[in-house]
XYZ file of C-alpha atoms in Angstrom:
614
model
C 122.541 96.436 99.824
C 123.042 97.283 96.337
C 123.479 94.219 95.205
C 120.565 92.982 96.783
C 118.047 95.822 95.352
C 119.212 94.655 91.863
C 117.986 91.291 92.397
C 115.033 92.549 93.449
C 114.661 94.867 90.091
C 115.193 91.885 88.202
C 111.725 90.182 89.743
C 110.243 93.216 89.322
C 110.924 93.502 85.830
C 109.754 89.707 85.806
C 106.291 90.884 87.115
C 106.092 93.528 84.923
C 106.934 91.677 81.809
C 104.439 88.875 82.959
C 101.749 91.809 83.926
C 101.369 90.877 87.313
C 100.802 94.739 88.176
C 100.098 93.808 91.817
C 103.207 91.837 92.600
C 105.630 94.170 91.043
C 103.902 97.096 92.981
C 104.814 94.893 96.290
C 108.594 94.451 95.544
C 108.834 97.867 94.749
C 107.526 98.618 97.987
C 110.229 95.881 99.758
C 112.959 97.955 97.821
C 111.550 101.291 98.939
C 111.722 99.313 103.037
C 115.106 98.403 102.330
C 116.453 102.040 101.226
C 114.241 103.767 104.504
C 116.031 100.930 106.500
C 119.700 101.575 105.009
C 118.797 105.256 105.999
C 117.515 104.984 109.563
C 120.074 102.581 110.482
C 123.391 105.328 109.656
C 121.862 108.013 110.840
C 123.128 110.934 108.296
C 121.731 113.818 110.175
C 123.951 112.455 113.140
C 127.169 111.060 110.907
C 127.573 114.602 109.267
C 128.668 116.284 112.370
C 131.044 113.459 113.009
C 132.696 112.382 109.388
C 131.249 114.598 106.702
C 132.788 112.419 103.960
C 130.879 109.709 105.336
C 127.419 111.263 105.582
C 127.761 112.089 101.879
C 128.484 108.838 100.712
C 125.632 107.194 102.700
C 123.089 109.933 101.223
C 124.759 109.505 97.773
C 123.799 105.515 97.696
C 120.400 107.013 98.938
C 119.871 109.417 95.964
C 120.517 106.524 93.829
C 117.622 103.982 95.602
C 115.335 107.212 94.891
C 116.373 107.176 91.470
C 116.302 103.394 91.089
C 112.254 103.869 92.604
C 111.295 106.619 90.528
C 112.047 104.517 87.579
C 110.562 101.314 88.506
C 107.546 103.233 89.730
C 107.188 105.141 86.029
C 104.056 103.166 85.107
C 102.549 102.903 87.930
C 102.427 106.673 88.832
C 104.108 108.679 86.014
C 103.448 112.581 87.000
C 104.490 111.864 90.426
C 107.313 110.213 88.976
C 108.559 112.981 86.559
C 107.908 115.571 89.741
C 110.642 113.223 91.623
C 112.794 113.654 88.206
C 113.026 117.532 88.244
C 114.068 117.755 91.647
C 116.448 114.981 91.000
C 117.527 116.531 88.050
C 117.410 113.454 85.793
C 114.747 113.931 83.290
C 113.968 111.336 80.927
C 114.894 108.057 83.446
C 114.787 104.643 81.761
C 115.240 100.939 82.488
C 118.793 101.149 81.764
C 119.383 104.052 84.506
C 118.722 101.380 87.108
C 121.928 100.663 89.529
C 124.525 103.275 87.659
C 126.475 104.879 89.790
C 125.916 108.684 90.591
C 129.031 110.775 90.472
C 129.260 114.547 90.441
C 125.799 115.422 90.346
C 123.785 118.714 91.622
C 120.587 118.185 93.238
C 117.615 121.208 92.662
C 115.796 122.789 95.957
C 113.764 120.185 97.346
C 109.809 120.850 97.680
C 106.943 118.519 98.550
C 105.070 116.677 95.995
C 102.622 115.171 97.641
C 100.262 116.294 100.589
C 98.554 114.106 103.426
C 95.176 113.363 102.864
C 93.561 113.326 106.094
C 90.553 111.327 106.687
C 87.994 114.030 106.538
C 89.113 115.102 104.139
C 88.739 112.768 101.963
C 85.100 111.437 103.054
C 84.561 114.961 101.790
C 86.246 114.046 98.113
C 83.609 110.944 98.200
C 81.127 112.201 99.695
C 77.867 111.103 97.061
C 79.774 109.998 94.592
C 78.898 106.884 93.625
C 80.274 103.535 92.264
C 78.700 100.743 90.779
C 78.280 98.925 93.966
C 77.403 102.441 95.830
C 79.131 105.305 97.517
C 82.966 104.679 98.638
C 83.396 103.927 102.916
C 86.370 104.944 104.787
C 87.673 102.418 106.844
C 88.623 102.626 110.110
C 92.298 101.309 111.250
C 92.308 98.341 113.166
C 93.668 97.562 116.689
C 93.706 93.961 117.047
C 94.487 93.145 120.684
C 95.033 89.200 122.471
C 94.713 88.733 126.199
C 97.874 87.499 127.646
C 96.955 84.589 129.632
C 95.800 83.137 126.038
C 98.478 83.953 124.432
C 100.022 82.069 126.968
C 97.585 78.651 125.366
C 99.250 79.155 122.026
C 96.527 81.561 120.617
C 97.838 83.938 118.014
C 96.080 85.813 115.460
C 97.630 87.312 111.939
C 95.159 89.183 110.108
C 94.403 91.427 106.713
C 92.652 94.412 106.314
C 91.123 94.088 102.453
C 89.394 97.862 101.228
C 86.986 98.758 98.741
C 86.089 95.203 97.848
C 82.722 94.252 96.032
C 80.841 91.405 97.473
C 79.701 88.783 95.237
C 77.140 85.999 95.263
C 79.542 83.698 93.399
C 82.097 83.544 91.249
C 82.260 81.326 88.434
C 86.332 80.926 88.977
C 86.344 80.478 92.584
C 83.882 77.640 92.075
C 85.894 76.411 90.101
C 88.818 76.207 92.116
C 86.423 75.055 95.487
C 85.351 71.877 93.374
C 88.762 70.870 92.433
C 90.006 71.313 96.293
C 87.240 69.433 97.193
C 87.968 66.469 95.323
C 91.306 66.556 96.671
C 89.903 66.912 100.312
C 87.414 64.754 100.569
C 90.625 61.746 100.664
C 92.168 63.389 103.239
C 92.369 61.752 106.454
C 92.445 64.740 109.426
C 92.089 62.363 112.350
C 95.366 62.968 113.541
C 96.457 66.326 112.133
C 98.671 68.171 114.937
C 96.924 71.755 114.442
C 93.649 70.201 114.939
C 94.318 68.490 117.921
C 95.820 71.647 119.150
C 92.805 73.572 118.716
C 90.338 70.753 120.846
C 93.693 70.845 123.534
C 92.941 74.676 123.883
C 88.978 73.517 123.943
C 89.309 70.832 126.593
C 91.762 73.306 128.277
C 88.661 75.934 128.841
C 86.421 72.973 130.561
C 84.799 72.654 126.818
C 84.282 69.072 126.287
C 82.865 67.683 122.872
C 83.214 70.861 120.971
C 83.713 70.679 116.980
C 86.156 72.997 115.344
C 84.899 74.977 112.405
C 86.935 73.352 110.339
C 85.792 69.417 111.263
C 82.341 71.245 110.254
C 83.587 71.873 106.940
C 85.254 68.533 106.533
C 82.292 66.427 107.859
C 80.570 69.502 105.011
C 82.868 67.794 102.605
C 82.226 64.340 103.154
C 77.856 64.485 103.479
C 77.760 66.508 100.162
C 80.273 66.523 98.233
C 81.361 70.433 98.646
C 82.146 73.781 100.611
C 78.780 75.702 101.618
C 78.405 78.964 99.166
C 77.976 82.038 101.001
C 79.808 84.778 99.195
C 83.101 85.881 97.633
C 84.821 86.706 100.901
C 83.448 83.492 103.291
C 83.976 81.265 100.328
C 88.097 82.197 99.954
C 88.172 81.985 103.598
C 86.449 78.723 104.223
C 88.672 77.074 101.045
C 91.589 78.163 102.815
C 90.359 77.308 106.059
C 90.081 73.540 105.233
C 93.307 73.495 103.187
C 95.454 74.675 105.559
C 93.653 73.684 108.653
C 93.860 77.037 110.182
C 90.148 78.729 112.281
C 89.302 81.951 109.758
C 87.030 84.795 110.637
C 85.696 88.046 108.786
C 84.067 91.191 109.868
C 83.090 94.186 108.223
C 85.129 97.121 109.576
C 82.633 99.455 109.102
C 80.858 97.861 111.768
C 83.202 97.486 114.069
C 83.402 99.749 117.631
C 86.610 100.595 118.807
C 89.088 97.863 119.304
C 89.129 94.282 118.826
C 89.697 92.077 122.028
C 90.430 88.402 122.442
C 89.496 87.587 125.963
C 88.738 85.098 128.007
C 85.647 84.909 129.895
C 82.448 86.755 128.714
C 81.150 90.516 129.420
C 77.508 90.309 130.189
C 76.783 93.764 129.407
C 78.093 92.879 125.526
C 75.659 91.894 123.586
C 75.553 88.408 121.371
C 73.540 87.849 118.582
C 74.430 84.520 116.555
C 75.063 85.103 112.806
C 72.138 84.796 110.738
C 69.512 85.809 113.448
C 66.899 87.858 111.670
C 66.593 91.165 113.534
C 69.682 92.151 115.256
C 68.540 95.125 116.699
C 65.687 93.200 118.680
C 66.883 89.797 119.014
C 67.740 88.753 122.402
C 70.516 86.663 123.322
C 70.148 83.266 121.660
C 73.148 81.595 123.110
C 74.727 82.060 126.628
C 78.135 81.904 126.966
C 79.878 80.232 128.965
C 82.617 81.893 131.845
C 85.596 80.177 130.844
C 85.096 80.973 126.749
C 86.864 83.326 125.519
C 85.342 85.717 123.078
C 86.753 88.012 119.660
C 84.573 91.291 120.758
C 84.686 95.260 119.953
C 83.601 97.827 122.167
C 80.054 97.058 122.226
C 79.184 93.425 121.012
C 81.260 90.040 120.638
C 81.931 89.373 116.876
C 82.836 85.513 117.449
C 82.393 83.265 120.244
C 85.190 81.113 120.437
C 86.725 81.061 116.838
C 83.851 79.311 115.652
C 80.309 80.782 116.568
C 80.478 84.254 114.052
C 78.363 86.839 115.924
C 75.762 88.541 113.338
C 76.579 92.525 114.184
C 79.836 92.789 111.939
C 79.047 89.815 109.280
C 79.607 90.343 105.321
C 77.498 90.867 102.694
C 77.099 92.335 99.424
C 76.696 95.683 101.090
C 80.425 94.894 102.623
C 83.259 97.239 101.337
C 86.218 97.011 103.591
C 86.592 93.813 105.404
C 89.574 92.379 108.117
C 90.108 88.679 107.704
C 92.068 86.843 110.605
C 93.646 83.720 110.977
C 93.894 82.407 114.723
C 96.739 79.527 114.907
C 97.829 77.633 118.266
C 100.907 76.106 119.562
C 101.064 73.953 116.558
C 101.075 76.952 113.647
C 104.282 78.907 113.240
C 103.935 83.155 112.947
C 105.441 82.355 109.226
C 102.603 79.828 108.597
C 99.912 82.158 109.506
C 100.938 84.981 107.652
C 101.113 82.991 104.199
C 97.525 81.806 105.346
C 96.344 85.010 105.632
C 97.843 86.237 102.528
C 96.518 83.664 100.159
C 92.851 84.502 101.443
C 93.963 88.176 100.958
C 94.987 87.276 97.197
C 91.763 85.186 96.264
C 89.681 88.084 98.114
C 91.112 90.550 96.071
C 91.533 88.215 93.180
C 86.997 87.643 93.003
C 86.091 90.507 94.816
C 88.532 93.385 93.795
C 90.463 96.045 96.784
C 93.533 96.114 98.038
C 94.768 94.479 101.364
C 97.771 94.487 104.407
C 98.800 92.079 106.236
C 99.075 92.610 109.951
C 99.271 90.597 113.720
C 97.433 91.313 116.565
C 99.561 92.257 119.613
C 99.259 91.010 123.096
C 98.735 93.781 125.657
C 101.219 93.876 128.121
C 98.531 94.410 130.659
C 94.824 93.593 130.113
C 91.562 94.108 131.857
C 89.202 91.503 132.497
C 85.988 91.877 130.916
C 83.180 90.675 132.923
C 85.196 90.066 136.256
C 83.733 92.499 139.098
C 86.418 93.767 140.754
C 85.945 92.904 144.509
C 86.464 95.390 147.499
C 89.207 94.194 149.763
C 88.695 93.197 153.262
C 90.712 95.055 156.140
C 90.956 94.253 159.665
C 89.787 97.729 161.791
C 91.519 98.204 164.977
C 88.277 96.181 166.888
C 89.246 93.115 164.713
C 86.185 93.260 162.673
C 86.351 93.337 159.159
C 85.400 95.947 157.211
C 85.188 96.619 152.908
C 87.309 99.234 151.997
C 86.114 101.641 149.788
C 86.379 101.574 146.131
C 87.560 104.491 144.389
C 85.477 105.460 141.079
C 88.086 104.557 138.987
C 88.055 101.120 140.489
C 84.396 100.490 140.004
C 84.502 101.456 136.170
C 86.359 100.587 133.433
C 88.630 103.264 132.340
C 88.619 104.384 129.299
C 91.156 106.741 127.735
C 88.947 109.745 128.002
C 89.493 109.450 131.674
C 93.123 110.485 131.350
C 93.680 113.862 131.272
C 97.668 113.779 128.856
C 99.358 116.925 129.000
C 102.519 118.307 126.747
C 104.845 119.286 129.361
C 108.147 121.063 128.897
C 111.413 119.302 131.032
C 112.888 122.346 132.714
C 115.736 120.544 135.109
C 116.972 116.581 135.891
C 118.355 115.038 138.365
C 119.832 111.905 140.012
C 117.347 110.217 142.674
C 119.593 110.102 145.640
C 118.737 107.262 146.575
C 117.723 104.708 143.508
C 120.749 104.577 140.604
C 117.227 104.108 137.726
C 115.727 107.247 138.930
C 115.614 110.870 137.642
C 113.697 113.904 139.222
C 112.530 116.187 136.858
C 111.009 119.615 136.845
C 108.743 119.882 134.177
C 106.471 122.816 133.457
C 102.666 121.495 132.712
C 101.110 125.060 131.796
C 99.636 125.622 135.042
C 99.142 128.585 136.785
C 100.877 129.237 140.265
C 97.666 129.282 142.352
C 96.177 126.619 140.339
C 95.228 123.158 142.415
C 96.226 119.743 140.725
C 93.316 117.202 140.789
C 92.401 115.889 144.056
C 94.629 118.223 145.815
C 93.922 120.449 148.500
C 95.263 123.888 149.201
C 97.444 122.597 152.255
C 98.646 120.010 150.219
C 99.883 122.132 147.099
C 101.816 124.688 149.058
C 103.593 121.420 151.078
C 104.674 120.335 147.289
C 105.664 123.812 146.627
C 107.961 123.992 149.499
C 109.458 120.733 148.911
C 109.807 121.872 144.993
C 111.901 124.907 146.249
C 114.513 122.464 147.605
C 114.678 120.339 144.463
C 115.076 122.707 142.323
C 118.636 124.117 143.995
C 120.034 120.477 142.575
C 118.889 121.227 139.233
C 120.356 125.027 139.121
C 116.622 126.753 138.879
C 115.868 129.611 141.258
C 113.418 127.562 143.849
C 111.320 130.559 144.494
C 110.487 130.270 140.769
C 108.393 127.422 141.284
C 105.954 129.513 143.380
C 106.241 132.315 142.037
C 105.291 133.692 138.563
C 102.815 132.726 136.162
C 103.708 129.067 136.405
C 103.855 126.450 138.372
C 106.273 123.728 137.823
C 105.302 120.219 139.250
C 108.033 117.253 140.025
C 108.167 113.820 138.295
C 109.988 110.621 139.137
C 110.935 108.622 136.256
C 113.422 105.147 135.652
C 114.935 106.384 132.848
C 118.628 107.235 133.844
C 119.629 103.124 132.655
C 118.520 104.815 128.866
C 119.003 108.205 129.154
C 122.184 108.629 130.857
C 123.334 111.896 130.084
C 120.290 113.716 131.860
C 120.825 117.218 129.942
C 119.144 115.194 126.819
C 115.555 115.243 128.294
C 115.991 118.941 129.202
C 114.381 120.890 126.911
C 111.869 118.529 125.071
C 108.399 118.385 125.126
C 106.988 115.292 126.625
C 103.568 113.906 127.673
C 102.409 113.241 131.042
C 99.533 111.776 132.557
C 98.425 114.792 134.575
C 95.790 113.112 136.892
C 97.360 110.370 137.675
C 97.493 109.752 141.828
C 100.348 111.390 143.605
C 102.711 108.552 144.328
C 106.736 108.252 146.456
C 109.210 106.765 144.830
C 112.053 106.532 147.680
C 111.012 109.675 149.678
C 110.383 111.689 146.608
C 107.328 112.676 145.164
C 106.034 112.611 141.617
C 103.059 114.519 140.750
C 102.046 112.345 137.499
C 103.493 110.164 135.363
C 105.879 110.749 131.634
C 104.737 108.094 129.090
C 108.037 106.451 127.315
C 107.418 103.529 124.491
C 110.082 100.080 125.273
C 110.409 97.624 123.565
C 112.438 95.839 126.816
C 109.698 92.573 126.131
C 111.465 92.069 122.697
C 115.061 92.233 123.929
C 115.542 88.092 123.860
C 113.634 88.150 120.328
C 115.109 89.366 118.202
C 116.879 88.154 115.381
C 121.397 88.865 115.909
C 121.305 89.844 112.339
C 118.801 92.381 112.386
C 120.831 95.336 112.856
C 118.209 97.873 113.721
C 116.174 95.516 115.704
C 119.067 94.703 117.698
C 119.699 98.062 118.381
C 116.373 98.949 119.320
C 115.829 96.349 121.792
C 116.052 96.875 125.127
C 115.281 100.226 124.358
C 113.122 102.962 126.203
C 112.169 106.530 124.092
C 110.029 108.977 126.121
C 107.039 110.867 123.934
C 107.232 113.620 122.405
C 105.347 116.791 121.302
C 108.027 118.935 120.209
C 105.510 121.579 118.698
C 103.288 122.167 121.154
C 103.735 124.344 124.328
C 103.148 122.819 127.668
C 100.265 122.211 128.910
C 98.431 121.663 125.949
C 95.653 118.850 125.768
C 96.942 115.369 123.818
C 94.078 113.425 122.065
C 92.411 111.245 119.729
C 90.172 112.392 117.394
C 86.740 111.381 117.691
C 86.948 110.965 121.927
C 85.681 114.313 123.277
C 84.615 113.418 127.081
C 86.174 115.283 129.971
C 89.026 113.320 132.176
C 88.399 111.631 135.589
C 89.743 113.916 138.490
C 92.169 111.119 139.688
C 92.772 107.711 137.552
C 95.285 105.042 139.589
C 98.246 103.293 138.284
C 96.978 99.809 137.751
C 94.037 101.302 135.700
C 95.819 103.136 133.444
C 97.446 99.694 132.207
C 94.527 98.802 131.245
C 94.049 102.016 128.443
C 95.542 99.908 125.520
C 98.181 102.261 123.801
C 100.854 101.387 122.086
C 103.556 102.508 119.345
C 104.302 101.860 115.462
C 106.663 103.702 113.104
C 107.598 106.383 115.676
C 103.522 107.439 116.254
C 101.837 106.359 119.452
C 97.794 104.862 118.571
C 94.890 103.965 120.861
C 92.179 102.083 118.912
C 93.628 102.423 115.429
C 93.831 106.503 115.919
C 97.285 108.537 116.707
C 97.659 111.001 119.916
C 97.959 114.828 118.543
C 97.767 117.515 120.006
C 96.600 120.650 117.867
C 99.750 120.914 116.617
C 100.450 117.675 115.325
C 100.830 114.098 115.836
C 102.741 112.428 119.174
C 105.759 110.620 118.203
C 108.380 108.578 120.179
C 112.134 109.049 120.820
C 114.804 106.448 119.415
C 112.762 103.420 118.521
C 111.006 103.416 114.945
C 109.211 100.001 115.631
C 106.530 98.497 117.224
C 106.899 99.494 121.091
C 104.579 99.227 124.056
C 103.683 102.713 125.998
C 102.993 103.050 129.599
């Protein structure tokens, strides 16, 4: 590792030497991965009760990555720096401090330096205070989302989410830079260029016969006169790119953008379209109709692209743009690795003629997905007379749930046991902050003393009193859960704080009841992907984590900031699939926001990557 990091102090002192500000900042942020990584992976916290010796070593060779950082960050961010220094207790660091050895040394008391900005807070801080292109914008974080089944067609999306730009016109340099490409492209012969072909497969695949790809426009562009269309700073990087690489580009301002963004196939009626450039969006009516087996780049409330070629006009940039996401959508034919270096070197030129910063991310395909525009039909059962008869839909199966509709509840794990009678199953008692006489949603009275009863006998396994579950202030409520493959030492979930869906539809799992549903993150989709010498990912896959809340007290309400309707009575299974949330760096999001309760943020148990949560 060590060795490593000084190779990687060398470029940095390259970049700095060369005052490419920018790309030293970046390596000094792949050093500061690679020291969090060394740190996750050995677990000191753990190793100290085991090998104290050990543990000291492996936080010794971290004290020295701190160091190594705190120098090469210096002039970038020099107070913060010298407030790392005195707690440290190396004043004065310099070049030549990089990779020595630390031996005998005394560390002070440690206090924090810096404090978390939240997001109000900081609109706040900007809050009429004004630029030279106008007052700064949050933006919102991004939740870029593909539909499986087109996935499944090759469809993948990498994107970058570029902040505080300033939209140009033009740019003398990047005109530069489009005429010489051009020259170079106009004696290209793309006839039979694999990506392309791809993308008209994936066409012809969707009943779409005839249909150009965006970049044949710019090619056939190209060959009537001569050059690329000029639009702005940000479409003008993108559409260079576009035809050098061959890749379908897209932009949107994120400031416009509602919720999520979807890739889906087939097209939402109640969504509106408004092709880009129509003069009044707020009255224009739909100018294109699109067809059932498209599929469609949408957000909550209109569809930003139809297709990866027909730009919607709701979310398009202009000068007035300040934070913008730029995606790349490959096929069968484009690797992850070519992608990503697509969407970088847009990111670079945006940022290069239209100032901001940028981060590369990918879209992730939901593990389950709801179809957008498909009504949902009742099913048909045969009555005892033979005739048949449409069953009745339940409210959550008429409309689409949302995750307002779940009602997610910290709930404390007071006892677990073996399911008798399935080897993946625990029963748990878990306190929810309910009151004894209190009724569960879409429970009767009859109904909750039957549970209660039942709870009394269930509880004798798991060595708690089974009058207390009747008794009291509280009433304790029984899940069923397939975590004992994971967990197998069942006295580790007693005691933590999890969350639970606490609506969800009573359901039997092998003659036992579970009132609700814990949420856990896996990451059991990844377990054949991951690369053998990736240590941590290796160890993380296959892995389940419940969620946790370990500062709240149960019963409290989880969620996101910004969604303040009341939950649904009952929400079903299969519908809760369809609430996208998901996990990344140990915090669980839903559109681009964390779960909290009032007492802080959600996190997840034993996996620090990406994860899916259900």
């Amino acid at each position: 590792l060590l060795g490593r990091l000084m190779g990687l102090y060398e470029n940095i002192g390259r970049a700095y030497a060369s005052f490419e500000f920018r790309e030293a900042v970046k390596r000094i942020a792949e050093a500061g991965s690679e020291g969090n990584t060394f740190f996750q992976n050995h677990e000191p916290w753990k190793l100290i009760k085991e090998d104290k010796d050990r543990a000291h070593d492996i936080l010794s060779v971290c004290v020295q990555i701190v160091r190594d950082l705190v120098v090469l960050l210096k002039p970038v961010v020099p107070s913060f720096c010298e407030a790392i220094e005195e707690q440290l207790c190396m004043k004065g660091l310099s070049w030549q401090d990089l990779g020595k050895e630390i031996v005998n040394h005394t560390l002070a008391e440690p206090r924090i330096v810096l404090q978390r900005l939240e997001e109000a807070q900081f609109a706040e801080m900007v809050q009429g205070k004004e630029g030279k292109g106008g007052a700064l914008e949050v933006a919102p974080e991004l939740d870029f989302v593909i539909e499986p089944c087109l996935a499944k067609k090759g469809i993948k999306v990498h994107y970058a989410e570029i902040c505080n730009i300033r939209v140009k016109n033009k740019h003398a340099g990047l005109e530069a830079l489009k005429k010489e490409a051009c020259a170079a492209l106009s004696k290209r012969d793309i006839g039979n260029e694999p990506i392309l072909r791809e993308y008209d497969h994936i066409y012809n695949g969707l009943g779409l016969k005839d249909v150009p790809s965006g970049i044949r426009y710019l090619y056939q562009m190209i060959k009537d006169k001569g050059k690329l269309p000029t639009i702005n700073t940000v479409v003008d990087v993108y559409n260079l790119v576009s035809a050098q690489r061959l890749v379908s580009v897209g932009a949107h301002d994120m400031n416009k953008i509602k919720g999520q963004i979807l890739y889906y196939e087939m097209y939402d009626m109640k969504k509106e379209y408004v092709p880009l450039n129509t003069a009044n969006v707020a009255n224009a009516t739909l100018k294109e109709t699109i067809g059932k087996h498209e599929y469609v780049c949408a957000d909550e409330k209109h569809v930003l692209c139809r297709l990866d070629i027909k730009q919607g006009n709701h979310t398009r940039v202009d000068s007035g743009t300040r934070n913008v996401v730029v995606y790349v959508q490959g096929n069968a034919e484009t690797s992850d690795a070519y992608l990503k270096e697509s969407v970088r070197e847009i990111a670079e030129n945006i940022v290069r003629f239209s100032g901001g910063t940028y981060v590369l991310k990918q879209a992730r395909v939901a593990p389950a997905f709801e179809k957008r525009g498909e009504k949902k039909e009742g099913k048909r059962e045969e009555n005892k007379g033979g005739k048949a008869k449409e069953s009745k839909k339940s409210s959550s199966e008429e409309l689409s749930l949302s995750f307002a509709a779940l009602d997610l509840r910290v709930a404390l794990v007071k006892g677990v046991v073996a399911h008798p009678g399935a080897d993946k199953l625990y029963i748990l008692t878990i306190d929810i902050g309910e009151e004894s006489g209190e009724k569960k949603s879409g429970e009767g009275e009859e109904k909750s003393e039957e549970k209660i009863d039942k709870g009394k006998k269930k509880c004798v396994k798991d060595g708690t009193k089974g009058a207390e579950r009747a008794k009291g202030n509280r009433r304790e409520r029984q899940l069923v859960a397939g975590l004992r493959p994971y967990y197998p030492d069942p006295h580790g979930l007693v005691g933590k704080h999890i969350v639970v869906v606490a609506n969800l539809r009573e359901a039997t799992f092998k003659g036992e009841v579970s009132e609700g549903m814990l949420l856990a993150g896996d990451t059991l989709n990844e377990k054949n992907k991951k690369d053998e010498n990736d240590k941590q990912g290796a160890q993380e896959a296959g892995t389940v984590g419940v969620l946790l809340a370990p500062e709240s007290p149960p019963g409290e309400r989880v969620f996101v900031e910004g969604i303040t309707e009341q939950p649904a009575e009952t929400v079903e299974f299969r519908d809760f699939l369809k609430v996208g949330l998901y996990a990344d760096q140990k915090k669980i999001w839903h559109s681009g926001k964390p779960l909290r309760t009032l007492h802080g943020e959600i996190t997840l148990d034993r996996i620090t990557g990406k994860a899916r949560v259900r």
